[in-house]
Coordinates of C-alpha atoms in Angstrom, one line a residue:
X1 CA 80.0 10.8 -69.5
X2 CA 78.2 13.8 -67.9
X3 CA 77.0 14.9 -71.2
X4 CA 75.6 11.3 -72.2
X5 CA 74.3 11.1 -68.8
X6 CA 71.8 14.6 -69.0
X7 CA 70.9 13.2 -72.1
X8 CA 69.4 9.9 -70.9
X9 CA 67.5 11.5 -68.0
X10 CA 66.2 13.6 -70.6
X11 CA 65.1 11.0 -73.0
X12 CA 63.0 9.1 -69.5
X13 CA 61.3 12.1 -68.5
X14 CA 59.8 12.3 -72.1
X15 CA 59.4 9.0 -72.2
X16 CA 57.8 9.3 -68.8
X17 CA 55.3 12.0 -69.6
X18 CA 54.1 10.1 -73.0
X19 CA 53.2 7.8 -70.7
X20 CA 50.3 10.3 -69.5
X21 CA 46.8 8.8 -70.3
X22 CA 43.8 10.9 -71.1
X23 CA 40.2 10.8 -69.8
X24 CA 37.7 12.1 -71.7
X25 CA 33.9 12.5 -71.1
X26 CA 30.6 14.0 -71.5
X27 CA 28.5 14.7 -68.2
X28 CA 24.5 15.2 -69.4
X29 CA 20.8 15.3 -67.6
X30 CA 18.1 13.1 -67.8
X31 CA 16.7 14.7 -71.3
X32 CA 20.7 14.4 -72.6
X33 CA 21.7 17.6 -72.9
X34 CA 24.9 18.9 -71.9
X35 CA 25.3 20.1 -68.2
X36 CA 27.8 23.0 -68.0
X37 CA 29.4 23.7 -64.8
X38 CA 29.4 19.8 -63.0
X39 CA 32.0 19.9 -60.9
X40 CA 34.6 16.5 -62.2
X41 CA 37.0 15.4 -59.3
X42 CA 39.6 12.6 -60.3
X43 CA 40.8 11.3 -56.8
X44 CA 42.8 7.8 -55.4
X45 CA 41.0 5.4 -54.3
X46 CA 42.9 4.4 -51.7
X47 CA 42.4 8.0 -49.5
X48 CA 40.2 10.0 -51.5
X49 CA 42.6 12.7 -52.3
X50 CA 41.8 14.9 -54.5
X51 CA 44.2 14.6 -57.6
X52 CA 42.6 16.9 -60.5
X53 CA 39.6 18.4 -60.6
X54 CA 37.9 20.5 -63.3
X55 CA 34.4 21.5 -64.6
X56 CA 32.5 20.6 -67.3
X57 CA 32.3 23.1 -70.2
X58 CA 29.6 24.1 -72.4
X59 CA 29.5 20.6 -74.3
X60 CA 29.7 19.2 -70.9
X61 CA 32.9 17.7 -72.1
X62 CA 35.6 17.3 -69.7
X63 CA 39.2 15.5 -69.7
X64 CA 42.4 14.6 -67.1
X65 CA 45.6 13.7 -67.6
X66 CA 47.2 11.8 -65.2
X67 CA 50.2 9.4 -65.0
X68 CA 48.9 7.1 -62.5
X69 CA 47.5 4.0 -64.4
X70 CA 44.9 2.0 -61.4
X71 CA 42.9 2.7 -58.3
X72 CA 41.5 6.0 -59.4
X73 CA 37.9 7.1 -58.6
X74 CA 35.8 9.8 -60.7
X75 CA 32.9 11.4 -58.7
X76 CA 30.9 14.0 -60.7
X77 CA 28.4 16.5 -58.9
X78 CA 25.9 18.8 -60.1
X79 CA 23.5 20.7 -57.9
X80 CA 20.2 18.9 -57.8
X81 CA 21.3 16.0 -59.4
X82 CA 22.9 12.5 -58.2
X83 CA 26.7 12.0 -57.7
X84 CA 28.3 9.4 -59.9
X85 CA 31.2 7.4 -59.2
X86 CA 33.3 5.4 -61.3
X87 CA 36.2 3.1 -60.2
X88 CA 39.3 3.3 -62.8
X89 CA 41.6 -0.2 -63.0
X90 CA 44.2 -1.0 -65.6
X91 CA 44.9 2.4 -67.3
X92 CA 47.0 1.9 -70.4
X93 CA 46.0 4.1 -72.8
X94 CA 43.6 7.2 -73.3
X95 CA 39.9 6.5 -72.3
X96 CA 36.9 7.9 -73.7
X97 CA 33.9 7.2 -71.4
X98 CA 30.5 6.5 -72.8
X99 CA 27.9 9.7 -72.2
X100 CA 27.3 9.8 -68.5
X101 CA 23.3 10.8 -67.6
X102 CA 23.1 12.3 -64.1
X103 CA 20.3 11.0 -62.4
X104 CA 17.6 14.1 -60.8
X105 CA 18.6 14.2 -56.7
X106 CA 14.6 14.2 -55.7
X107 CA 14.9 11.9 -52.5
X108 CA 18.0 13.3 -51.2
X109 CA 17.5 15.3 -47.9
X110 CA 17.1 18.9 -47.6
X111 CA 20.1 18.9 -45.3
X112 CA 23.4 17.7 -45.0
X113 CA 25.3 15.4 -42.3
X114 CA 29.0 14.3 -43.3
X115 CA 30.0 11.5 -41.1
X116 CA 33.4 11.1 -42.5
X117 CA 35.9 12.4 -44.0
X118 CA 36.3 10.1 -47.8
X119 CA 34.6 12.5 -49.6
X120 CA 35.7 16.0 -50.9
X121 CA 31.8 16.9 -51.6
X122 CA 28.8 15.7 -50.8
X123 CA 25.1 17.4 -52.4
X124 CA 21.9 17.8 -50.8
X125 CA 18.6 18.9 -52.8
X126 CA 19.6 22.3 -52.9
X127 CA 23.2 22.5 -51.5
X128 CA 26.6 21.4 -52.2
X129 CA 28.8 21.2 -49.1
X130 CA 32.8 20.9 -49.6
X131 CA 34.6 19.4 -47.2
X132 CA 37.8 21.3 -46.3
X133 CA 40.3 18.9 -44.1
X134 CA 40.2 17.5 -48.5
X135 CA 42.2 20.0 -49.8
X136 CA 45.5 20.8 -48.6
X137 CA 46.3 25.0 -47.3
X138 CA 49.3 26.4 -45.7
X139 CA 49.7 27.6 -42.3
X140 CA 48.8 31.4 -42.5
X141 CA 45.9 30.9 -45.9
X142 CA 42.2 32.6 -45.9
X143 CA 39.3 31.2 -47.1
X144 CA 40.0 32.9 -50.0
X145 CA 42.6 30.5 -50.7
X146 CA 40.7 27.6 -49.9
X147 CA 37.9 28.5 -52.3
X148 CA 40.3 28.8 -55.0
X149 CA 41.2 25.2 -54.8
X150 CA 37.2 23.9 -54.6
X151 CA 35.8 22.8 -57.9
X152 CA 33.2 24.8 -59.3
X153 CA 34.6 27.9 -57.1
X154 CA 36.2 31.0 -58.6
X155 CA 37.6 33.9 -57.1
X156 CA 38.3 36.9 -58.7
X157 CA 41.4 38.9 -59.3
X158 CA 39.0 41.4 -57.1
X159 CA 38.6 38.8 -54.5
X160 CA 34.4 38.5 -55.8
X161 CA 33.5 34.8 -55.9
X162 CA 32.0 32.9 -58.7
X163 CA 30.2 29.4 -57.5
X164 CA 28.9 27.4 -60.2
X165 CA 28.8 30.1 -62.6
X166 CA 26.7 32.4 -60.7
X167 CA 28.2 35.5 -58.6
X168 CA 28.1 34.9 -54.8
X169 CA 25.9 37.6 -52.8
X170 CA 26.0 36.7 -49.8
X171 CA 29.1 34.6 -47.5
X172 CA 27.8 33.6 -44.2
X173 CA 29.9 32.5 -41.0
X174 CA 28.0 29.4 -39.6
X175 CA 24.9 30.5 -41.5
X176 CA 25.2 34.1 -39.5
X177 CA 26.1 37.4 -41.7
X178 CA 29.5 38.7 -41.1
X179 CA 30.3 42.6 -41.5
X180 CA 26.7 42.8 -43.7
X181 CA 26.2 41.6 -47.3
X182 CA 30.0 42.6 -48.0
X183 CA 31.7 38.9 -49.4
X184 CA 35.0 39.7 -49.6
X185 CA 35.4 40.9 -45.9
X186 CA 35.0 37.0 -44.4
X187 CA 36.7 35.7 -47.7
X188 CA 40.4 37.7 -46.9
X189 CA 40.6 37.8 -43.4
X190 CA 39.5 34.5 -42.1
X191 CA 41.8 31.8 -41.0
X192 CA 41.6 29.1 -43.7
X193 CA 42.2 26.6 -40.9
X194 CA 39.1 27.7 -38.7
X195 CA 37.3 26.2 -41.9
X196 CA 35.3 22.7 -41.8
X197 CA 33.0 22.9 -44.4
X198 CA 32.1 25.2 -46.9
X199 CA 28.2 25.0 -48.1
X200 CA 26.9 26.4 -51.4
X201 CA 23.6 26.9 -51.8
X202 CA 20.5 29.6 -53.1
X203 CA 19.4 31.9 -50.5
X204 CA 15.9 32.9 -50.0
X205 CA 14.2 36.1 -49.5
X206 CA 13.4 36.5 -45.4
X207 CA 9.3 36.5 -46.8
X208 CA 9.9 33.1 -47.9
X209 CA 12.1 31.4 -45.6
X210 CA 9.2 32.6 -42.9
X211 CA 6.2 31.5 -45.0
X212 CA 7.9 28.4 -46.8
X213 CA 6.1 30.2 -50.3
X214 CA 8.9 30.4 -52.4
X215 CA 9.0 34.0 -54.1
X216 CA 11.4 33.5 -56.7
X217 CA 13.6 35.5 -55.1
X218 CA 17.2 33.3 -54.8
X219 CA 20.6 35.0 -53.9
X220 CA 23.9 32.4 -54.5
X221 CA 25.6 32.3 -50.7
X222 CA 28.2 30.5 -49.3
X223 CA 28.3 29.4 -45.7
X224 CA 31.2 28.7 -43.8
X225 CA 31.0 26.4 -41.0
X226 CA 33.4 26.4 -38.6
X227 CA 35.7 23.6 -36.4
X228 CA 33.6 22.8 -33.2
X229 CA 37.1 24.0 -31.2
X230 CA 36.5 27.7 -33.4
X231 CA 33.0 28.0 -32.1
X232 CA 34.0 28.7 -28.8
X233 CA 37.1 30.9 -27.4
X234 CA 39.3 32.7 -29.0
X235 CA 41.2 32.5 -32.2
X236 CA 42.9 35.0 -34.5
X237 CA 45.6 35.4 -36.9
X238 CA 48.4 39.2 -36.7
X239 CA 51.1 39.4 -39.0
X240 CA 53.3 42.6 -38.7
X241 CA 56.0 43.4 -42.0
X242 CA 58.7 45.9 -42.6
X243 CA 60.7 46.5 -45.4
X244 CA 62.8 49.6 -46.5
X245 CA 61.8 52.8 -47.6
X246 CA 59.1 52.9 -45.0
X247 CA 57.1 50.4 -46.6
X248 CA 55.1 48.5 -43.5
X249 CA 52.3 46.1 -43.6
X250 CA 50.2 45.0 -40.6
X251 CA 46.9 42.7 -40.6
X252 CA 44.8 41.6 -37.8
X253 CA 41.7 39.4 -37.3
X254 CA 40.9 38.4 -33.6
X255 CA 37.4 36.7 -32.8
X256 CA 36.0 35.8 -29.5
X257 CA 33.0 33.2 -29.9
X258 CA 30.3 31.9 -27.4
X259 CA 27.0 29.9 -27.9
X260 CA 25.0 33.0 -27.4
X261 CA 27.7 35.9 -28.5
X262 CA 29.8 36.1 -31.2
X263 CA 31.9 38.9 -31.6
X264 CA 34.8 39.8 -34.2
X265 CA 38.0 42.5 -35.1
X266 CA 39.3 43.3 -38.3
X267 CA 41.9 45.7 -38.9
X268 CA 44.8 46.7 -41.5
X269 CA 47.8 49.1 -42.7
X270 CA 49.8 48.9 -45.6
X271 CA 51.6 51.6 -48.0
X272 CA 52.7 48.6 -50.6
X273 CA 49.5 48.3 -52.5
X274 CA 47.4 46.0 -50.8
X275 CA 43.6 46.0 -50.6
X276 CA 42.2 43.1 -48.0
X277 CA 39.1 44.5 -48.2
X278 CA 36.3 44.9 -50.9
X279 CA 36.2 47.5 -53.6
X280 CA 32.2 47.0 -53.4
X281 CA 32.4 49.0 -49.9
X282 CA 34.5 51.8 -51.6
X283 CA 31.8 52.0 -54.7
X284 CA 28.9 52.3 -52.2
X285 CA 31.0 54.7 -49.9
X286 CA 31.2 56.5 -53.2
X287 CA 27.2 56.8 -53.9
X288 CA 28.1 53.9 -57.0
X289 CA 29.7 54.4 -60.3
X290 CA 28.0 57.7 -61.4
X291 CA 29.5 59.7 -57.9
X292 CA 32.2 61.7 -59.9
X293 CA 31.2 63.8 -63.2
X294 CA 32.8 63.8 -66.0
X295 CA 33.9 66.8 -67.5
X296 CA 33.5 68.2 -70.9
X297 CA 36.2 69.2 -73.9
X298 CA 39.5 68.7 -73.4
X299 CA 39.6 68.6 -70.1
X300 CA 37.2 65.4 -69.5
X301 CA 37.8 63.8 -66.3
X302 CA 36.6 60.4 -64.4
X303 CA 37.2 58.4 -61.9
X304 CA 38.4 54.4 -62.6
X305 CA 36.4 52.1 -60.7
X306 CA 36.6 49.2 -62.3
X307 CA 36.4 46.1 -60.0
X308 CA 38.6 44.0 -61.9
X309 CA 41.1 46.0 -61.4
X310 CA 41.1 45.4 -57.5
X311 CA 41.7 48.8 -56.0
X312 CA 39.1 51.0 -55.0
X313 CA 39.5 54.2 -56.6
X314 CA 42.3 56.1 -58.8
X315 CA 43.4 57.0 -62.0
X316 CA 45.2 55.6 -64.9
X317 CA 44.2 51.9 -64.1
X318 CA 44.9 52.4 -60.7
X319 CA 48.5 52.5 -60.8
X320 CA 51.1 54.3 -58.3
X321 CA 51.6 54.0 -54.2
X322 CA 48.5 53.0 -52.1
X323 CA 48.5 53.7 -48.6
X324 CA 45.1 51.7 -47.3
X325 CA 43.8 51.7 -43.8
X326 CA 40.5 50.0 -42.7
X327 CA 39.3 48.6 -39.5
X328 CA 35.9 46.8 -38.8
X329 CA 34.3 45.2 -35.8
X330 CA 31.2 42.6 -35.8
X331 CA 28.3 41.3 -33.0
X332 CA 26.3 38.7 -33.5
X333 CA 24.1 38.2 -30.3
X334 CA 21.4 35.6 -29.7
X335 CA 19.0 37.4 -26.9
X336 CA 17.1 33.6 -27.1
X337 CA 15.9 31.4 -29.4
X338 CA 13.5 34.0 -30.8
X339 CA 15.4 37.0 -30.7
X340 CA 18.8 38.1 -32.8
X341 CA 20.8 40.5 -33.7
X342 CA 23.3 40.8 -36.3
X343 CA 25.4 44.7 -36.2
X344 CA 28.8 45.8 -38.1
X345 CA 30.6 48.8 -38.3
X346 CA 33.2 49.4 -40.6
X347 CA 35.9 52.6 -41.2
X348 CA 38.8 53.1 -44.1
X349 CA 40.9 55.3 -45.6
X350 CA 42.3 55.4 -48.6
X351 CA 45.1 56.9 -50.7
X352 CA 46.6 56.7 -54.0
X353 CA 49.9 59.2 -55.3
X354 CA 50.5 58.8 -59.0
X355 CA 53.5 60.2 -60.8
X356 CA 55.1 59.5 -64.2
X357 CA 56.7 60.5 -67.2
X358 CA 56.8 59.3 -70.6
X359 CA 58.0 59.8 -73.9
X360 CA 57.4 58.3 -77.1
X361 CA 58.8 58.5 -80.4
X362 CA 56.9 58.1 -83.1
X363 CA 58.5 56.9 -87.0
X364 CA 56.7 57.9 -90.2
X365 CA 58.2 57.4 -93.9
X366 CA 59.1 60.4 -94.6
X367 CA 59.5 62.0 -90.9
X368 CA 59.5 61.4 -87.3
X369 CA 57.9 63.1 -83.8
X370 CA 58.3 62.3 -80.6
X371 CA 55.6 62.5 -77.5
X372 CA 56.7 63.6 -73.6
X373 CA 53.9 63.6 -71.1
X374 CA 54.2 64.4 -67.4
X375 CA 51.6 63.4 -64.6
X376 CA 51.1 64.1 -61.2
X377 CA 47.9 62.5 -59.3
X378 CA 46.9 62.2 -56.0
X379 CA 43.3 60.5 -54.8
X380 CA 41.9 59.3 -51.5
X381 CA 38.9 58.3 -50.0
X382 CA 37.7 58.2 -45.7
X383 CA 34.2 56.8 -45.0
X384 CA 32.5 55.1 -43.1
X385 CA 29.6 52.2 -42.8
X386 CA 26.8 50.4 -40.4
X387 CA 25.0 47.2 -40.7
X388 CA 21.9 46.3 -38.9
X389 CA 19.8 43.2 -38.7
X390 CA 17.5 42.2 -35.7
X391 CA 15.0 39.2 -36.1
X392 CA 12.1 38.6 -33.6
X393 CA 9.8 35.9 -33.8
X394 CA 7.2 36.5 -31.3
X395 CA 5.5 32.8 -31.6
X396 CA 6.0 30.5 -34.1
X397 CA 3.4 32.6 -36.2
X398 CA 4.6 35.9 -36.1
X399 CA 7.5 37.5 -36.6
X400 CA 9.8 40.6 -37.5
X401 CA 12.5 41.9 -39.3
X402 CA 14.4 45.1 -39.3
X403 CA 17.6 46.1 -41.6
X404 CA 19.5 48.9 -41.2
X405 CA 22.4 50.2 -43.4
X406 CA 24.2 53.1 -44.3
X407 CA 27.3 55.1 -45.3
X408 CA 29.5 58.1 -45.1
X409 CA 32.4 59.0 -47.3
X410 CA 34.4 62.1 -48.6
X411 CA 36.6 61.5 -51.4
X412 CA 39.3 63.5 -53.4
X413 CA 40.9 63.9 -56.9
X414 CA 43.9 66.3 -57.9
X415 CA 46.1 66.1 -61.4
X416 CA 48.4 68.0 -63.1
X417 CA 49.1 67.2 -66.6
X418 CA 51.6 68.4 -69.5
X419 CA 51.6 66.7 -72.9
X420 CA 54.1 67.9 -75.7
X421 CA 54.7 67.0 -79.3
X422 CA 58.2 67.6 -80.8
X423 CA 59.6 67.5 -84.5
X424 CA 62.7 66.0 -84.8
X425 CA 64.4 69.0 -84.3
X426 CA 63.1 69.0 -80.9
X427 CA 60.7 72.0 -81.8
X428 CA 57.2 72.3 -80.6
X429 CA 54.6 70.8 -82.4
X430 CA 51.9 71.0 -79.8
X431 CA 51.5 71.2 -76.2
X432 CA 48.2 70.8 -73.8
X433 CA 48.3 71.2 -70.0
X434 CA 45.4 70.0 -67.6
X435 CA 44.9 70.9 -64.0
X436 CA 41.8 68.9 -62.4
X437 CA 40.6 69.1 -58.6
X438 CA 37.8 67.3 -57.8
X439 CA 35.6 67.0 -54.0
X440 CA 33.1 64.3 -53.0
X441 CA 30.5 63.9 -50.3
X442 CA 28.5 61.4 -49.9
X443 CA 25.8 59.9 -47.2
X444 CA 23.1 57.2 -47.6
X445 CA 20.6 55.1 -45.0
X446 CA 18.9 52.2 -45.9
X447 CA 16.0 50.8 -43.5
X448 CA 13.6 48.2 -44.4
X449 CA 11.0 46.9 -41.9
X450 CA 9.3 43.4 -42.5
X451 CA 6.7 41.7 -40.5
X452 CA 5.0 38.4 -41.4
X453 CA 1.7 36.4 -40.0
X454 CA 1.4 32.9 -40.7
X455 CA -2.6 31.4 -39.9
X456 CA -3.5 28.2 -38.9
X457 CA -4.2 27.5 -42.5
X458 CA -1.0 26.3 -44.1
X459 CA 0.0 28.8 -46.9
X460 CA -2.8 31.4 -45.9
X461 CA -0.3 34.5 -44.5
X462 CA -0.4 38.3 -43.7
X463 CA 3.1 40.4 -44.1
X464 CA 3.7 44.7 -44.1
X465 CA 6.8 46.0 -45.5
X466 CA 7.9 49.6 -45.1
X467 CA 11.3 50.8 -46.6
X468 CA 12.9 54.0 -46.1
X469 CA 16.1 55.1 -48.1
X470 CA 18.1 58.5 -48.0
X471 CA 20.8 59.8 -50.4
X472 CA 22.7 62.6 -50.1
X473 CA 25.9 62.9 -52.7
X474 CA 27.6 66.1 -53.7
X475 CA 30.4 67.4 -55.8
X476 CA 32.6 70.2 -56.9
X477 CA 35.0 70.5 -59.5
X478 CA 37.3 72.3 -61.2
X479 CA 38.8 71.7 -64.5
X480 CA 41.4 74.6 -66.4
X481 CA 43.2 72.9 -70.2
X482 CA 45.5 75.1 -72.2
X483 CA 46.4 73.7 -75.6
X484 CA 48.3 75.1 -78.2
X485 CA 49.0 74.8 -81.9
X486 CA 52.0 75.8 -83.0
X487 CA 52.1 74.8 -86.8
X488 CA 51.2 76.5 -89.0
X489 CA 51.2 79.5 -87.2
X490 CA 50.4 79.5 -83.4
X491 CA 46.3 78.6 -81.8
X492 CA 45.6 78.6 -78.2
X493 CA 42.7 77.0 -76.8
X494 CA 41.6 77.3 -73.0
X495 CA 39.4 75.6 -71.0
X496 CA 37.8 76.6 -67.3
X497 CA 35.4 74.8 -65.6
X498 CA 33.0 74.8 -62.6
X499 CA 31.4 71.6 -61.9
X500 CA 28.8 71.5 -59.2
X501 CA 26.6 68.2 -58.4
X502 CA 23.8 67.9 -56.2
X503 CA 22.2 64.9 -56.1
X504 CA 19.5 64.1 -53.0
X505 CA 17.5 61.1 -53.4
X506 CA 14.4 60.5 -50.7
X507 CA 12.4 56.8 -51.4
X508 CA 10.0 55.8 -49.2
X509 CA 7.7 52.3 -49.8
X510 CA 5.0 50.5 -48.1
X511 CA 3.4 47.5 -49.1
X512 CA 0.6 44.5 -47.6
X513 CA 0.0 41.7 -48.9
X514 CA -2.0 38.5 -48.1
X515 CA -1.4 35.2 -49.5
X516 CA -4.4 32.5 -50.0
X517 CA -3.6 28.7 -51.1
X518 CA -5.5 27.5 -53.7
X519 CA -3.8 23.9 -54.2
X520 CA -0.3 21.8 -53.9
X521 CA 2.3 24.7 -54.6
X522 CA -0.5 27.1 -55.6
X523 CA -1.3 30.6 -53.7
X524 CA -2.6 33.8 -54.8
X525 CA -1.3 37.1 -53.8
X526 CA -3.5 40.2 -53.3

């Protein structure tokens, strides 16, 4: 009867998931075009918890399917727009909804006050605030996880974050930077459950948030607001691994806040190939893409940066054993109301040791040949970064602005490569052998000074910006190929190389301007 029995629970569980109803529908504005990007929640009614939730797609088209047939509730969101709600009885079969107009948001408040806890998201004019105690994390998550389960949010295989399409610049720690403009720093290393809301919203220029004249100028940030019992005291997360072979892994984030002081540790060690920290400090450690050369003929050499590949520098799409060390601590201080100060520092090290062989064999109609290559790399990187950022406001119509950053880094390349071709009768067909060892320094400052002057006169202002920056990057390299030829008759072809870089970059602007209202949202600039 066992057999029969399998069989039954099989056919119930199809029969089960036919059951599944669809809902289909298309989200558009007020002219009735499509809105890409609206963030579609399907939740019960009963507790508001979340049960799907998805994004509208180019059409603004979107569709669930869900087994459960009553007391669902379908809230669509879109930044500056209305939230609709729908209430879903009596589910028996698939339901197309009619076109659903979202209506403009112009009377909703410029900020946001959540009261209670029914609704995963809530929008202002120009923010949409998540509401984390929604969506369910494990003991021992980072934000990073919890933005991966917020509609509308993407993160990465890099650990960057999407938000509503757009690439987020800037993530903020109870609207206060944390370790500089570097997102993926706060993203990896704080406690998920320290989390109460998560805000989404354009950042302004400092100019404009001063003057209220909006520049133009809009970064996409997220801020994370903290539990009131995280704002004050201590909380922290250490986890400590061990494994064979040596292999260790060891992370720690410790943060002890006040109302006036806010202060916070990073560190981490790992030889299993783990990066918690972002590849975008690495780069500009590195002086950006262009910090290696690439070398010429056969013996053409560069270094693999690419972020999507989440690790910060090697060879070979970044494969082989990573040993990573990094370690960071950040000050926030409020002197008073008027005066802060916002100051990171930030050390790693870095190394990756590469070695393979392989060997192909290659099958042809009337013959076949056979490829062995050999490889030995080794890489690393050791720098070091500062952030500075002190505000002053000396009344309430003047104030000041300093930024600071810079970088130092060395970095390091070494391969040794063989690459043979082989007739069936194992005899040579061709071989080429590449040596490649390749030296990186690199220093860069960054300071920016901007003070503004707001008149009695709304809109009528006086600001001075001066900006300093210093680069300093050089490299040395040296490349040596050997390939030979051995059919018909034997070629040799060598290759030696000096490369030398030197690349010192000195910038230096000032700039005054004075702003004069001419009507309702109107100013000119001189």
């Amino acid at each position: 009867m066992r057999p029969y029995l399998v069989f039954y629970v099989i056919v119930l569980l199809s029969l089960f998931k036919v059951t599944a109803q669809k809902i289909h529908g298309i989200v558009l504005d007020e002219n009735l075009q499509p809105i890409e990007y609206a963030s579609v929640v399907l939740l019960n009614q009963f507790d508001s918890t979340v049960i799907h939730f998805k994004h509208s797609n180019r059409k603004g088209e979107f569709e669930f399917s869900t087994d459960k047939k009553s007391n669902l509730l379908l809230q669509i969101s879109y930044l500056g727009y209305e939230q609709f709600w729908l209430v879903l009885h009596d589910i028996d079969k698939d339901t197309y909804l009619d076109s659903i107009v979202l209506k403009t948001s112009s009377h909703l408040l410029e900020e946001i006050e959540v009261k209670d806890f029914l609704s995963p998201m809530s929008f202002g004019k120009d923010t949409i605030q998540y509401n984390a105690s929604a969506f369910k994390v494990k003991p021992g998550d980072v934000a990073e996880d919890l933005l991966r389960k917020l509609p509308g949010i993407e993160v990465e295989r890099d650990g960057s974050v999407k938000a509503l399409g757009e690439k987020v610049e800037n993530v903020l720690v109870d609207g206060k930077e944390f370790f500089g403009k570097d997102t993926k720093i706060a993203t990896k290393n704080l406690d998920a459950d320290a989390i109460d809301k998560v805000q989404v919203f354009d950042r302004k220029s400092d100019k404009s948030e001063f003057t209220g004249i909006d520049d133009g100028q809009r970064e996409r940030s997220i801020n994370l607001k903290l539990k009131e019992d995280k704002k004050v005291g201590y909380f922290g997360t250490t986890e400590i691994a061990a494994g064979s072979s040596k292999r260790i892994k060891c992370r720690a984030n410790l943060n002890r806040f006040t109302p006036n002081l806010r202060s916070s540790f990073i560190g981490m060690a790992n030889n299993i190939n783990e990066q918690n920290f972002s590849i975008r400090d690495y780069i500009d450690f590195m002086g950006g893409m262009g910090s290696f050369m690439n070398g010429g003929g056969s013996g053409g050499f560069t270094i693999d940066l690419d972020q999507n590949a989440g690790l910060p520098i090697g060879m070979d799409n970044n494969q082989g054993i990573q040993n990573s060390y990094a370690g960071g601590l950040n000050i926030n201080k409020d002197f008073s109301k008027k005066s802060t100060i916002e100051a990171s520092v930030f050390g790693n090290h870095f190394k990756n040791d590469l070695r393979q062989t392989s060997i192909r064999e290659n099958l042809l109609t009337d013959r076949r040949f056979s490829n062995k290559n050999n490889d030995e790399q080794l890489s690393g990187n050791s720098s070091g970064s500062y952030s500075l950022r002190w505000k002053n406001r000396f009344d309430s119509s003047q104030m000041i602005t300093i930024r600071s950053t810079g970088a130092l880094g060395i970095n390091f390349a070494k391969s040794v490569g063989q690459s043979m071709v082989y007739n069936n009768d194992l005899s040579l067909i061709n071989d080429n052998q590449n040596t490649i060892d390749m030296a990186d320094q690199m220093f860069r400052m960054n300071t920016n000074v901007l003070w503004q002057k707001k008149t009695r006169k709304p809109g009528r202002t006086y600001s001075f910006n001066g900006q300093i920056n210093f680069t300093k990057n050089n490299s040395e390299g040296d490349i040596s190929s050997t390939y030979r030829i051995f059919e018909p008759m034997l070629q040799t072809n060598d290759l030696l190389q000096n490369q030398i870089g030197l690349d010192d970059g000195f910038f230096y602007k000032t700039e005054g301007s004075y702003t004069e209202p001419l009507g309702k949202k109107q100013y000119l600039e001189f």
